[in-house]
Amino acid sequence: MSFLLERSVMKRGFSILTIGPTVAYVTAHHKVPLVWLVTFLAMIEWTAMKRHLKVALLLQPPPISSSTSPPVSHSGSGGEGGNGVGEYPFPVAKTNAFVVVKSALCSLVVVAAAWGHSSFHLAMGIYFLFWVILTLSFKNKAEVDADRARKRIATPPPPTRRSDGPSEKVASKLVVGRTTTTTTDAAAAVATTTTSTRLREQMSVAFHRDELHLIATQPTTDVFLSFALEYFGFVWITGMSHAILLAKSGPRGDWLANVILISNWANDIAALITGKSLKNRTTPLYPRISPNKSREGAIAGVIANAIVPVLMYVASPFAQSLDWGLPPTMAAWILPTFPQHATSSSLGAMVFGAIPMLGELSPVVVVLAVFGMILGVLGVIGDLLESLFKRTARIKDTGALIPGHGGILDRVDGLLVVYPFAQWSLFLFEKYVFRS
């Protein structure tokens, strides 16, 4: 269990113990503000990652600015196709006022979801139309932007700010309480920070010059790819809005929306603990996309995702008091579905007779376990989808907002796939399976 003392694990554990309960409480009582904030921040992160994706896809390999050094590979594996470009720790594309306003407009779809399905789909259509008009206006000025980019590329970049080293005052003294101690550790820490800052500046300059090169040489393709990635990201991230639609479907949906969030956390925690505890004895799940994920961790996460809804149902008198529209036992649910003269009826009676406990089991528990297992698999798929984007864009995390987790998208990637599936599954179950 020595992995629990690793810095990354401790940071992640601290975030879960501090942020987790707060998020769970807010989710239970104030879903709309929380989902709005998550959508807003996720769209800002996606806009930055979208710019990295364009550079990575259209500049293969991207040009290396003569005045700066290329990013240092974080994982040692190099970029896609082995071109040695390396990996950014997080997106270095700068955020401006336009991005903030656009992300705020995107997040209004959450408010529309709070009004119902019709307003939600209307908001989706309005944003699509808005982005079409905006893209066509960009297309008309694409050549102007290209000329401007060519002029900026021809202009020598400003010299990178240099530091002669750590501050002499900080390097020579370390103040602890009232004791001033001379130490080389302080100098080393400040020197490391200075080097890291200088490297981030170099990566930012290199990326933005590569982006200018893209705009200057492929303006039309840049506009098209911006449109495609923007709307895909919008549809993908608005998957969180389905948590609102799920909660508005009734008491069952509201309870499930909370359970799904906690189950997804359990999925990630079980996968992390299993992968870390087995260390080098695991089998990679999808090494080309996410080399750190293992099959054993994924299986453990799916099992945890199936167990948590059952435990929360058993421990919740409120959940048990809900009308799930199912018979009280599995025998009463399954046996009447078979034709009276079919062999299946006799087989079912034989099985329930041999294992009375199975026949007396609550159908709700079985449905929740199967439902949780399916959502666990979808959570892993959503995680791999985001890893595919990051691997293509050559970034390690989508941000640095949550210690030990990265950005908002790193935290909710599975939920963006799980919530839409859960919302539509409950809709179909209520229509065709559950009694009205």
Short mmCIF file of C-alpha atoms in Angstrom, two decimals:
data_model
loop_
_atom_site.label_atom_id
_atom_site.label_comp_id
_atom_site.label_asym_id
_atom_site.label_seq_id
_atom_site.Cartn_x
_atom_site.Cartn_y
_atom_site.Cartn_z
CA MET A 1 0.00 0.00 0.00
CA SER A 2 3.02 2.26 -0.36
CA PHE A 3 1.41 3.85 -3.42
CA LEU A 4 -0.92 5.73 -1.04
CA LEU A 5 2.08 7.88 -0.08
CA GLU A 6 2.74 8.93 -3.66
CA ARG A 7 2.32 12.66 -4.18
CA SER A 8 -0.17 12.34 -7.04
CA VAL A 9 -2.32 9.85 -5.09
CA MET A 10 -2.27 12.03 -1.97
CA LYS A 11 -3.31 15.11 -3.98
CA ARG A 12 -6.12 13.19 -5.61
CA GLY A 13 -7.26 11.77 -2.30
CA PHE A 14 -7.23 15.21 -0.69
CA SER A 15 -9.34 16.58 -3.55
CA ILE A 16 -11.85 13.74 -3.21
CA LEU A 17 -12.16 14.14 0.58
CA THR A 18 -12.57 17.92 0.42
CA ILE A 19 -14.28 18.68 -2.89
CA GLY A 20 -16.23 15.43 -3.17
CA PRO A 21 -18.69 15.92 -0.26
CA THR A 22 -19.30 19.53 -1.30
CA VAL A 23 -20.07 18.52 -4.88
CA ALA A 24 -22.32 15.68 -3.68
CA TYR A 25 -24.29 18.07 -1.47
CA VAL A 26 -24.63 20.72 -4.18
CA THR A 27 -25.66 18.04 -6.68
CA ALA A 28 -28.42 16.87 -4.36
CA HIS A 29 -29.80 20.35 -3.69
CA HIS A 30 -28.61 22.74 -6.42
CA LYS A 31 -28.02 20.79 -9.62
CA VAL A 32 -28.64 23.59 -12.10
CA PRO A 33 -25.97 26.05 -10.79
CA LEU A 34 -23.41 23.25 -10.46
CA VAL A 35 -24.02 21.84 -13.95
CA TRP A 36 -23.96 25.37 -15.37
CA LEU A 37 -20.55 26.05 -13.77
CA VAL A 38 -19.14 22.71 -14.96
CA THR A 39 -20.41 23.32 -18.51
CA PHE A 40 -18.97 26.85 -18.56
CA LEU A 41 -15.50 25.78 -17.36
CA ALA A 42 -15.49 22.67 -19.58
CA MET A 43 -16.23 24.77 -22.68
CA ILE A 44 -13.29 27.07 -21.85
CA GLU A 45 -11.02 24.02 -21.53
CA TRP A 46 -12.38 22.50 -24.74
CA THR A 47 -11.77 25.74 -26.67
CA ALA A 48 -8.10 25.64 -25.65
CA MET A 49 -7.80 21.93 -26.44
CA LYS A 50 -9.54 22.50 -29.78
CA ARG A 51 -6.75 24.86 -30.82
CA HIS A 52 -4.15 22.25 -29.86
CA LEU A 53 -6.07 19.65 -31.86
CA LYS A 54 -6.04 21.83 -34.97
CA VAL A 55 -2.29 22.40 -34.75
CA ALA A 56 -1.64 18.70 -34.13
CA LEU A 57 -3.92 17.54 -36.96
CA LEU A 58 -3.02 20.07 -39.65
CA LEU A 59 0.69 20.51 -38.95
CA GLN A 60 2.21 17.04 -39.05
CA PRO A 61 4.79 17.48 -37.70
CA PRO A 62 4.27 21.06 -36.48
CA PRO A 63 7.05 23.51 -37.40
CA ILE A 64 9.49 24.23 -34.61
CA SER A 65 10.05 27.93 -34.14
CA SER A 66 13.69 28.77 -34.54
CA SER A 67 13.70 31.06 -31.53
CA THR A 68 12.24 28.58 -29.07
CA SER A 69 12.69 25.03 -27.97
CA PRO A 70 10.04 22.40 -28.60
CA PRO A 71 8.04 21.13 -25.65
CA VAL A 72 9.78 18.44 -23.68
CA SER A 73 7.97 15.13 -23.82
CA HIS A 74 6.27 14.44 -20.53
CA SER A 75 5.90 10.73 -21.03
CA GLY A 76 8.94 10.03 -23.13
CA SER A 77 6.87 8.55 -25.89
CA GLY A 78 6.85 11.53 -28.18
CA GLY A 79 3.89 12.71 -30.18
CA GLU A 80 1.61 10.86 -32.53
CA GLY A 81 3.53 9.09 -35.20
CA GLY A 82 6.80 9.41 -33.30
CA ASN A 83 7.66 12.87 -34.55
CA GLY A 84 9.26 13.77 -31.23
CA VAL A 85 7.17 16.90 -30.66
CA GLY A 86 6.39 15.78 -27.11
CA GLU A 87 3.51 16.49 -24.76
CA TYR A 88 2.27 19.70 -23.15
CA PRO A 89 1.39 19.38 -19.44
CA PHE A 90 -1.86 21.27 -20.20
CA PRO A 91 -3.15 23.55 -22.98
CA VAL A 92 -1.06 26.70 -23.39
CA ALA A 93 -3.49 28.38 -25.81
CA LYS A 94 -4.46 31.69 -24.21
CA THR A 95 -8.04 32.46 -23.18
CA ASN A 96 -9.53 35.80 -24.20
CA ALA A 97 -12.80 37.65 -23.65
CA PHE A 98 -14.41 36.12 -26.76
CA VAL A 99 -13.81 32.60 -25.41
CA VAL A 100 -15.33 33.52 -22.03
CA VAL A 101 -18.43 35.07 -23.62
CA LYS A 102 -18.86 32.15 -26.02
CA SER A 103 -18.55 29.63 -23.17
CA ALA A 104 -21.10 31.58 -21.15
CA LEU A 105 -23.54 31.44 -24.08
CA CYS A 106 -22.93 27.70 -24.43
CA SER A 107 -23.67 27.11 -20.76
CA LEU A 108 -27.13 28.71 -21.12
CA VAL A 109 -28.25 25.36 -22.55
CA VAL A 110 -28.23 24.14 -18.92
CA VAL A 111 -30.85 26.76 -18.04
CA ALA A 112 -32.87 25.63 -21.05
CA ALA A 113 -32.64 22.01 -19.82
CA ALA A 114 -34.09 23.13 -16.49
CA TRP A 115 -37.19 24.29 -18.41
CA GLY A 116 -37.65 20.93 -20.15
CA HIS A 117 -36.80 18.82 -23.17
CA SER A 118 -38.30 21.16 -25.75
CA SER A 119 -36.38 24.22 -24.60
CA PHE A 120 -33.20 22.15 -24.33
CA HIS A 121 -33.39 20.95 -27.95
CA LEU A 122 -34.38 24.45 -29.08
CA ALA A 123 -31.26 25.86 -27.38
CA MET A 124 -29.12 23.22 -29.10
CA GLY A 125 -30.52 24.25 -32.48
CA ILE A 126 -30.11 27.98 -31.80
CA TYR A 127 -26.46 27.53 -30.87
CA PHE A 128 -25.84 25.50 -34.02
CA LEU A 129 -27.36 28.28 -36.13
CA PHE A 130 -25.36 30.88 -34.20
CA TRP A 131 -22.11 29.05 -34.85
CA VAL A 132 -22.93 28.54 -38.55
CA ILE A 133 -23.41 32.29 -38.99
CA LEU A 134 -20.27 33.01 -37.00
CA THR A 135 -18.25 30.50 -39.04
CA LEU A 136 -19.42 31.97 -42.35
CA SER A 137 -18.38 35.41 -41.18
CA PHE A 138 -15.00 33.96 -40.22
CA LYS A 139 -14.73 32.43 -43.69
CA ASN A 140 -15.13 35.86 -45.29
CA LYS A 141 -12.24 37.25 -43.25
CA ALA A 142 -10.08 34.12 -43.40
CA GLU A 143 -7.69 35.58 -45.98
CA VAL A 144 -7.40 38.79 -43.96
CA ASP A 145 -6.45 36.76 -40.91
CA ALA A 146 -4.02 34.75 -43.03
CA ASP A 147 -2.27 37.92 -44.25
CA ARG A 148 -2.09 39.22 -40.72
CA ALA A 149 -0.63 35.91 -39.53
CA ARG A 150 2.03 35.98 -42.28
CA LYS A 151 3.11 39.46 -41.18
CA ARG A 152 3.32 38.37 -37.54
CA ILE A 153 5.38 35.31 -38.50
CA ALA A 154 7.77 37.53 -40.45
CA THR A 155 8.21 39.74 -37.36
CA PRO A 156 10.96 38.45 -35.06
CA PRO A 157 9.51 37.32 -31.74
CA PRO A 158 10.42 39.27 -28.60
CA PRO A 159 13.29 37.77 -26.64
CA THR A 160 12.26 35.27 -24.00
CA ARG A 161 12.46 36.74 -20.56
CA ARG A 162 15.52 35.37 -18.90
CA SER A 163 16.30 34.95 -15.28
CA ASP A 164 19.80 35.02 -13.94
CA GLY A 165 18.78 32.66 -11.25
CA PRO A 166 16.81 32.56 -8.01
CA SER A 167 16.59 35.59 -5.85
CA GLU A 168 19.67 35.89 -3.70
CA LYS A 169 17.51 36.64 -0.71
CA VAL A 170 15.36 33.52 -1.14
CA ALA A 171 18.28 31.36 -2.19
CA SER A 172 20.34 32.12 0.87
CA LYS A 173 17.69 32.09 3.59
CA LEU A 174 14.83 29.86 4.61
CA VAL A 175 12.66 31.33 7.34
CA VAL A 176 10.98 28.84 9.64
CA GLY A 177 9.14 30.52 12.51
CA ARG A 178 11.73 32.88 14.01
CA THR A 179 14.71 30.84 12.82
CA THR A 180 16.55 31.86 9.64
CA THR A 181 18.43 28.92 8.16
CA THR A 182 20.87 29.01 5.26
CA THR A 183 20.09 26.13 2.90
CA THR A 184 20.69 25.02 -0.64
CA ASP A 185 17.27 23.35 -0.82
CA ALA A 186 15.57 26.74 -1.04
CA ALA A 187 17.81 27.72 -3.94
CA ALA A 188 17.10 24.43 -5.68
CA ALA A 189 13.34 24.84 -5.21
CA VAL A 190 13.34 28.38 -6.59
CA ALA A 191 15.61 27.35 -9.46
CA THR A 192 13.23 24.51 -10.33
CA THR A 193 10.26 26.92 -10.29
CA THR A 194 12.15 29.38 -12.48
CA THR A 195 13.06 26.66 -14.97
CA SER A 196 9.48 25.41 -15.06
CA THR A 197 8.14 28.92 -15.67
CA ARG A 198 10.68 29.54 -18.43
CA LEU A 199 9.76 26.22 -20.07
CA ARG A 200 6.04 27.09 -20.01
CA GLU A 201 6.82 30.44 -21.63
CA GLN A 202 8.84 28.69 -24.35
CA MET A 203 6.06 26.19 -24.98
CA SER A 204 3.47 28.98 -25.18
CA VAL A 205 5.54 30.99 -27.67
CA ALA A 206 6.23 27.89 -29.78
CA PHE A 207 2.57 26.87 -29.85
CA HIS A 208 1.24 30.30 -30.79
CA ARG A 209 3.76 30.64 -33.62
CA ASP A 210 2.73 27.21 -34.89
CA GLU A 211 -0.90 28.35 -34.73
CA LEU A 212 -0.04 31.46 -36.73
CA HIS A 213 1.68 29.24 -39.29
CA LEU A 214 -1.53 27.17 -39.55
CA ILE A 215 -3.72 30.26 -40.07
CA ALA A 216 -1.30 31.67 -42.62
CA THR A 217 -1.01 28.50 -44.72
CA GLN A 218 -4.42 26.79 -44.33
CA PRO A 219 -7.00 29.47 -43.46
CA THR A 220 -10.04 27.73 -44.98
CA THR A 221 -9.24 24.36 -43.43
CA ASP A 222 -8.65 26.08 -40.10
CA VAL A 223 -12.12 27.66 -40.22
CA PHE A 224 -13.81 24.37 -41.17
CA LEU A 225 -12.04 22.39 -38.46
CA SER A 226 -12.89 25.09 -35.91
CA PHE A 227 -16.57 24.73 -36.77
CA ALA A 228 -16.55 20.91 -36.63
CA LEU A 229 -14.64 20.71 -33.36
CA GLU A 230 -16.61 23.53 -31.75
CA TYR A 231 -20.01 21.96 -32.35
CA PHE A 232 -18.82 18.47 -31.47
CA GLY A 233 -17.42 19.79 -28.20
CA PHE A 234 -20.66 21.62 -27.50
CA VAL A 235 -22.79 18.49 -28.02
CA TRP A 236 -20.32 16.38 -26.06
CA ILE A 237 -20.12 18.71 -23.05
CA THR A 238 -23.86 19.34 -22.93
CA GLY A 239 -24.09 15.69 -21.95
CA MET A 240 -23.94 17.12 -18.42
CA SER A 241 -27.28 18.83 -19.09
CA HIS A 242 -28.89 15.40 -19.24
CA ALA A 243 -28.34 15.22 -15.48
CA ILE A 244 -30.88 18.06 -15.23
CA LEU A 245 -33.29 16.31 -17.62
CA LEU A 246 -32.87 13.08 -15.64
CA ALA A 247 -33.62 14.85 -12.35
CA LYS A 248 -36.71 16.55 -13.84
CA SER A 249 -38.20 13.21 -14.89
CA GLY A 250 -39.39 12.52 -11.34
CA PRO A 251 -38.20 11.27 -7.94
CA ARG A 252 -36.60 8.17 -9.46
CA GLY A 253 -34.61 10.24 -11.93
CA ASP A 254 -33.56 12.74 -9.28
CA TRP A 255 -32.27 9.93 -7.06
CA LEU A 256 -30.50 8.25 -9.98
CA ALA A 257 -28.78 11.52 -10.98
CA ASN A 258 -27.12 11.64 -7.55
CA VAL A 259 -26.30 7.93 -7.53
CA ILE A 260 -24.67 8.10 -10.97
CA LEU A 261 -22.27 10.82 -9.82
CA ILE A 262 -21.13 8.84 -6.76
CA SER A 263 -20.93 5.60 -8.77
CA ASN A 264 -18.69 7.28 -11.32
CA TRP A 265 -16.38 8.45 -8.55
CA ALA A 266 -16.30 4.89 -7.18
CA ASN A 267 -15.43 3.67 -10.67
CA ASP A 268 -12.41 6.00 -10.90
CA ILE A 269 -11.24 5.30 -7.33
CA ALA A 270 -11.49 1.51 -7.71
CA ALA A 271 -9.62 1.64 -11.03
CA LEU A 272 -6.89 3.83 -9.51
CA ILE A 273 -6.41 1.69 -6.39
CA THR A 274 -6.40 -1.56 -8.37
CA GLY A 275 -3.94 -0.26 -10.97
CA LYS A 276 -1.60 1.23 -8.36
CA SER A 277 -1.68 -1.81 -6.06
CA LEU A 278 -0.91 -4.27 -8.88
CA LYS A 279 1.74 -1.93 -10.37
CA ASN A 280 3.65 -3.76 -13.14
CA ARG A 281 1.44 -6.85 -13.04
CA THR A 282 -1.42 -5.30 -15.00
CA THR A 283 -2.42 -5.58 -18.65
CA PRO A 284 -2.77 -2.28 -20.56
CA LEU A 285 -6.34 -1.50 -21.55
CA TYR A 286 -5.62 0.63 -24.63
CA PRO A 287 -1.92 1.56 -24.65
CA ARG A 288 -1.99 3.69 -27.80
CA ILE A 289 -4.60 6.01 -26.29
CA SER A 290 -4.09 5.75 -22.53
CA PRO A 291 -1.00 3.75 -21.53
CA ASN A 292 -1.63 4.18 -17.78
CA LYS A 293 -5.06 2.52 -17.77
CA SER A 294 -5.19 -1.23 -17.16
CA ARG A 295 -7.78 -3.91 -17.85
CA GLU A 296 -7.72 -4.95 -14.22
CA GLY A 297 -8.42 -1.38 -13.10
CA ALA A 298 -11.24 -1.02 -15.63
CA ILE A 299 -12.87 -4.28 -14.47
CA ALA A 300 -12.60 -3.22 -10.82
CA GLY A 301 -14.13 0.15 -11.70
CA VAL A 302 -17.07 -1.45 -13.52
CA ILE A 303 -17.72 -3.78 -10.58
CA ALA A 304 -17.64 -0.84 -8.16
CA ASN A 305 -19.99 1.05 -10.47
CA ALA A 306 -22.44 -1.88 -10.23
CA ILE A 307 -22.18 -2.28 -6.45
CA VAL A 308 -22.60 1.35 -5.40
CA PRO A 309 -26.17 1.84 -6.75
CA VAL A 310 -27.27 -1.38 -4.99
CA LEU A 311 -25.71 -0.30 -1.68
CA MET A 312 -27.24 3.16 -1.93
CA TYR A 313 -30.65 1.64 -2.65
CA VAL A 314 -30.44 -0.78 0.29
CA ALA A 315 -29.25 2.01 2.60
CA SER A 316 -31.86 4.54 1.47
CA PRO A 317 -35.41 4.27 2.83
CA PHE A 318 -36.34 7.05 0.41
CA ALA A 319 -35.23 4.99 -2.62
CA GLN A 320 -37.07 1.92 -1.33
CA SER A 321 -40.23 3.96 -0.84
CA LEU A 322 -40.27 5.02 -4.49
CA ASP A 323 -42.63 3.32 -6.93
CA TRP A 324 -40.27 1.57 -9.36
CA GLY A 325 -43.15 -0.13 -11.16
CA LEU A 326 -41.74 -3.62 -10.64
CA PRO A 327 -43.09 -6.71 -8.84
CA PRO A 328 -41.77 -7.39 -5.33
CA THR A 329 -39.70 -10.45 -6.30
CA MET A 330 -37.76 -11.77 -9.28
CA ALA A 331 -40.00 -14.85 -9.46
CA ALA A 332 -43.11 -12.70 -9.69
CA TRP A 333 -41.44 -10.60 -12.40
CA ILE A 334 -39.82 -13.27 -14.59
CA LEU A 335 -42.15 -16.28 -14.52
CA PRO A 336 -45.30 -14.54 -15.83
CA THR A 337 -43.38 -13.30 -18.86
CA PHE A 338 -42.97 -16.85 -20.22
CA PRO A 339 -45.73 -18.60 -22.15
CA GLN A 340 -47.60 -21.04 -19.91
CA HIS A 341 -46.77 -24.08 -22.06
CA ALA A 342 -43.17 -23.17 -22.87
CA THR A 343 -40.22 -25.10 -21.56
CA SER A 344 -38.77 -21.81 -20.35
CA SER A 345 -41.50 -21.55 -17.73
CA SER A 346 -40.59 -24.92 -16.24
CA LEU A 347 -36.89 -24.07 -16.39
CA GLY A 348 -37.47 -20.76 -14.62
CA ALA A 349 -39.55 -22.45 -11.92
CA MET A 350 -36.80 -25.05 -11.49
CA VAL A 351 -34.11 -22.41 -11.07
CA PHE A 352 -36.10 -20.35 -8.57
CA GLY A 353 -37.08 -23.54 -6.75
CA ALA A 354 -33.46 -24.66 -6.44
CA ILE A 355 -32.31 -21.19 -5.36
CA PRO A 356 -35.17 -19.66 -3.39
CA MET A 357 -33.01 -16.69 -2.50
CA LEU A 358 -32.79 -15.76 -6.19
CA GLY A 359 -36.54 -15.88 -6.59
CA GLU A 360 -37.08 -13.66 -3.54
CA LEU A 361 -34.55 -11.09 -4.70
CA SER A 362 -35.89 -7.61 -5.43
CA PRO A 363 -36.01 -6.85 -9.16
CA VAL A 364 -34.97 -3.26 -8.40
CA VAL A 365 -31.67 -4.50 -6.98
CA VAL A 366 -31.00 -6.61 -10.08
CA VAL A 367 -31.92 -3.78 -12.45
CA LEU A 368 -29.71 -1.32 -10.57
CA ALA A 369 -26.77 -3.74 -10.59
CA VAL A 370 -27.05 -4.38 -14.34
CA PHE A 371 -27.68 -0.70 -15.00
CA GLY A 372 -24.65 0.25 -12.90
CA MET A 373 -22.46 -2.24 -14.75
CA ILE A 374 -23.49 -0.81 -18.12
CA LEU A 375 -22.86 2.73 -16.90
CA GLY A 376 -19.47 1.61 -15.60
CA VAL A 377 -18.50 0.39 -19.06
CA LEU A 378 -19.74 3.63 -20.58
CA GLY A 379 -17.73 5.59 -18.02
CA VAL A 380 -14.56 3.81 -19.13
CA ILE A 381 -15.45 4.51 -22.77
CA GLY A 382 -15.97 8.20 -22.00
CA ASP A 383 -12.62 8.31 -20.24
CA LEU A 384 -10.91 6.72 -23.24
CA LEU A 385 -12.64 9.16 -25.61
CA GLU A 386 -11.20 12.12 -23.74
CA SER A 387 -7.80 10.40 -23.61
CA LEU A 388 -7.97 10.08 -27.40
CA PHE A 389 -8.46 13.84 -27.72
CA LYS A 390 -5.61 14.57 -25.32
CA ARG A 391 -3.28 12.11 -27.03
CA THR A 392 -4.07 13.66 -30.42
CA ALA A 393 -3.62 17.19 -29.08
CA ARG A 394 -0.44 16.13 -27.24
CA ILE A 395 -1.54 17.41 -23.84
CA LYS A 396 -1.41 15.53 -20.54
CA ASP A 397 -4.33 17.22 -18.77
CA THR A 398 -7.07 19.57 -19.95
CA GLY A 399 -6.23 22.00 -17.15
CA ALA A 400 -4.85 22.37 -13.65
CA LEU A 401 -7.98 23.42 -11.77
CA ILE A 402 -8.40 20.34 -9.57
CA PRO A 403 -5.24 19.14 -7.75
CA GLY A 404 -4.38 15.58 -8.69
CA HIS A 405 -7.15 15.37 -11.30
CA GLY A 406 -6.26 18.02 -13.90
CA GLY A 407 -9.08 20.03 -15.42
CA ILE A 408 -12.87 19.86 -15.32
CA LEU A 409 -12.99 17.68 -18.44
CA ASP A 410 -10.57 15.23 -16.83
CA ARG A 411 -13.04 14.87 -13.97
CA VAL A 412 -16.37 14.63 -15.87
CA ASP A 413 -15.27 12.82 -19.05
CA GLY A 414 -17.14 9.65 -18.14
CA LEU A 415 -20.26 11.52 -17.03
CA LEU A 416 -20.54 13.20 -20.44
CA VAL A 417 -21.38 9.77 -21.89
CA VAL A 418 -23.11 8.24 -18.87
CA TYR A 419 -25.76 10.89 -18.17
CA PRO A 420 -27.29 10.97 -21.69
CA PHE A 421 -27.50 7.17 -21.73
CA ALA A 422 -29.03 7.09 -18.24
CA GLN A 423 -31.62 9.73 -19.06
CA TRP A 424 -32.83 7.99 -22.22
CA SER A 425 -32.69 4.55 -20.55
CA LEU A 426 -34.96 5.71 -17.74
CA PHE A 427 -37.32 7.20 -20.31
CA LEU A 428 -37.55 3.87 -22.18
CA PHE A 429 -37.84 1.83 -18.96
CA GLU A 430 -40.68 3.99 -17.71
CA LYS A 431 -42.46 3.62 -21.04
CA TYR A 432 -41.99 -0.09 -21.71
CA VAL A 433 -40.87 -1.87 -18.51
CA PHE A 434 -41.99 -0.07 -15.38
CA ARG A 435 -45.67 -0.16 -14.51
CA SER A 436 -47.31 3.25 -14.70
#
